[in-house]
Every structure is written in structure tokens, then in C-alpha cells.
XYZ file of C-alpha atoms in Angstrom:
120
model
C -3.468 -66.191 -11.702
C -1.498 -65.078 -8.648
C 1.368 -63.947 -10.900
C -1.028 -61.790 -12.862
C -2.378 -60.235 -9.678
C 1.132 -59.496 -8.427
C 2.039 -58.016 -11.791
C -1.097 -55.861 -11.780
C -0.275 -54.657 -8.255
C 3.245 -53.729 -9.333
C 1.944 -51.882 -12.356
C -0.619 -50.069 -10.204
C 2.060 -49.150 -7.652
C 4.336 -47.905 -10.434
C 1.479 -45.862 -11.887
C 0.758 -44.347 -8.483
C 4.456 -43.450 -8.047
C 4.557 -41.830 -11.491
C 1.356 -39.919 -10.734
C 2.801 -38.682 -7.428
C 6.009 -37.614 -9.178
C 4.013 -35.866 -11.901
C 1.912 -34.041 -9.303
C 5.033 -33.011 -7.371
C 6.684 -31.737 -10.554
C 3.553 -29.837 -11.535
C 3.316 -28.316 -8.059
C 6.956 -27.216 -8.233
C 6.374 -25.735 -11.680
C 3.275 -23.848 -10.513
C 5.134 -22.577 -7.438
C 7.986 -21.372 -9.646
C 5.594 -19.619 -11.989
C 3.798 -17.999 -9.055
C 7.092 -16.718 -7.658
C 8.099 -15.363 -11.057
C 4.705 -13.694 -11.463
C 5.020 -12.178 -7.990
C 8.442 -10.779 -8.855
C 7.130 -9.355 -12.133
C 4.168 -7.760 -10.391
C 6.406 -6.287 -7.702
C 8.748 -4.889 -10.353
C 5.843 -3.413 -12.312
C 4.383 -1.891 -9.138
C 7.767 -0.331 -8.363
C 7.943 1.104 -11.880
C 4.423 2.524 -11.581
C 5.233 4.023 -8.192
C 8.369 5.650 -9.570
C 6.448 6.932 -12.574
C 3.761 8.436 -10.348
C 6.384 10.032 -8.120
C 8.103 11.557 -11.150
C 4.743 12.785 -12.440
C 3.900 14.368 -9.092
C 7.314 16.029 -8.952
C 6.908 17.324 -12.507
C 3.439 18.644 -11.704
C 4.681 20.369 -8.556
C 7.554 21.925 -10.491
C 5.201 23.080 -13.261
C 2.719 24.606 -10.796
C 5.544 26.268 -8.904
C 7.028 27.731 -12.079
C 3.593 28.943 -13.248
C 2.963 30.604 -9.895
C 6.415 32.181 -9.958
C 5.802 33.424 -13.494
C 2.753 35.381 -12.305
C 4.660 36.815 -9.361
C 3.788 34.406 -6.549
C 6.742 33.503 -4.350
C 6.138 29.815 -3.632
C 9.066 29.569 -1.225
C 7.591 32.366 0.875
C 4.165 30.697 0.694
C 5.668 27.448 1.968
C 7.412 29.277 4.821
C 4.184 31.057 5.805
C 2.251 27.774 5.650
C 4.825 26.078 7.904
C 4.672 28.969 10.343
C 0.866 28.912 10.423
C 0.857 25.156 10.901
C 3.240 25.567 13.836
C 1.041 28.292 15.324
C -2.040 26.107 14.924
C -0.244 23.187 16.558
C 0.759 25.391 19.503
C -2.839 26.645 19.830
C -4.206 23.089 19.847
C -1.652 21.950 22.438
C -2.461 24.913 24.674
C -6.225 24.296 24.363
C -5.831 20.610 25.249
C -3.664 21.423 28.258
C -6.003 24.136 29.550
C -9.322 22.359 28.873
C -8.736 18.614 28.470
C -12.393 17.589 28.954
C -13.596 20.102 26.402
C -10.949 18.895 23.917
C -11.993 15.293 24.558
C -15.651 16.193 23.978
C -14.829 17.995 20.733
C -12.743 15.042 19.551
C -15.621 12.674 20.341
C -18.090 14.893 18.493
C -15.838 15.083 15.443
C -15.366 11.313 15.569
C -19.124 10.737 15.678
C -19.657 13.173 12.817
C -17.001 11.542 10.638
C -18.365 8.099 11.533
C -21.860 9.204 10.563
C -20.622 10.567 7.233
C -18.567 7.491 6.415
C -21.495 5.190 7.221
C -23.647 6.804 4.537
């Protein structure tokens, strides 16, 4: 009987080793598949991003050409917009320097208002 018990223990130990090896192999296989899926997803996301960028560029070019075809100078509009943005930036900087507490109060009020709207 002791020989049978020893044999059963060996068989059980061998089965446990095989099970551990099988689990390790399966884990490696799953990890490899996950990495491959991650790479595929990243590649697809890059392709989508490039496609969207091309679409946005095409749309901008189409709008610009349509505006130019009706006599709107888009380059001049862009220059004016940049100039106005610079003027607005200078105005804001001057206001903050001259009245910092007022600017802080306005910023707090705007923050509360935006927070109230986003909470709804």
C-alpha cells in the first residue's frame, strides 16, 4: 500500500507541475495577445487621429476657398483677429495690474458662474 501512496503522490505532484506550466503558458499567451491588441488599438487611434486632422485641414481649406470666392480675404481676417487678440490681452494685463482685487473678484464670480452651470 505504501508504494501506491507514493505513486499517487508522484502523480499528483506531476499533475500540479503540469497545471502550473499550463497556467504560466496561458498567462504568457494572454499577455502577448493583450500587448498585440494594445498595439493594434494604438495604431488604429493614430490612423483615426491622422484622418481627423486631414479632414479638419480639408474643411478649413474648403471654407477658406469659399470665403475667398465671395471676396473675403481670409488672410486679412486672420491678421485682424490676431491683432484684436493681442489688444485684448494687453487690455486684460493692464486691468489686472491696475485693479488686482477687482480682477480677482471678477475671476471668482466667473468661476462660480461656470461651476454653477456645470453642476446642472
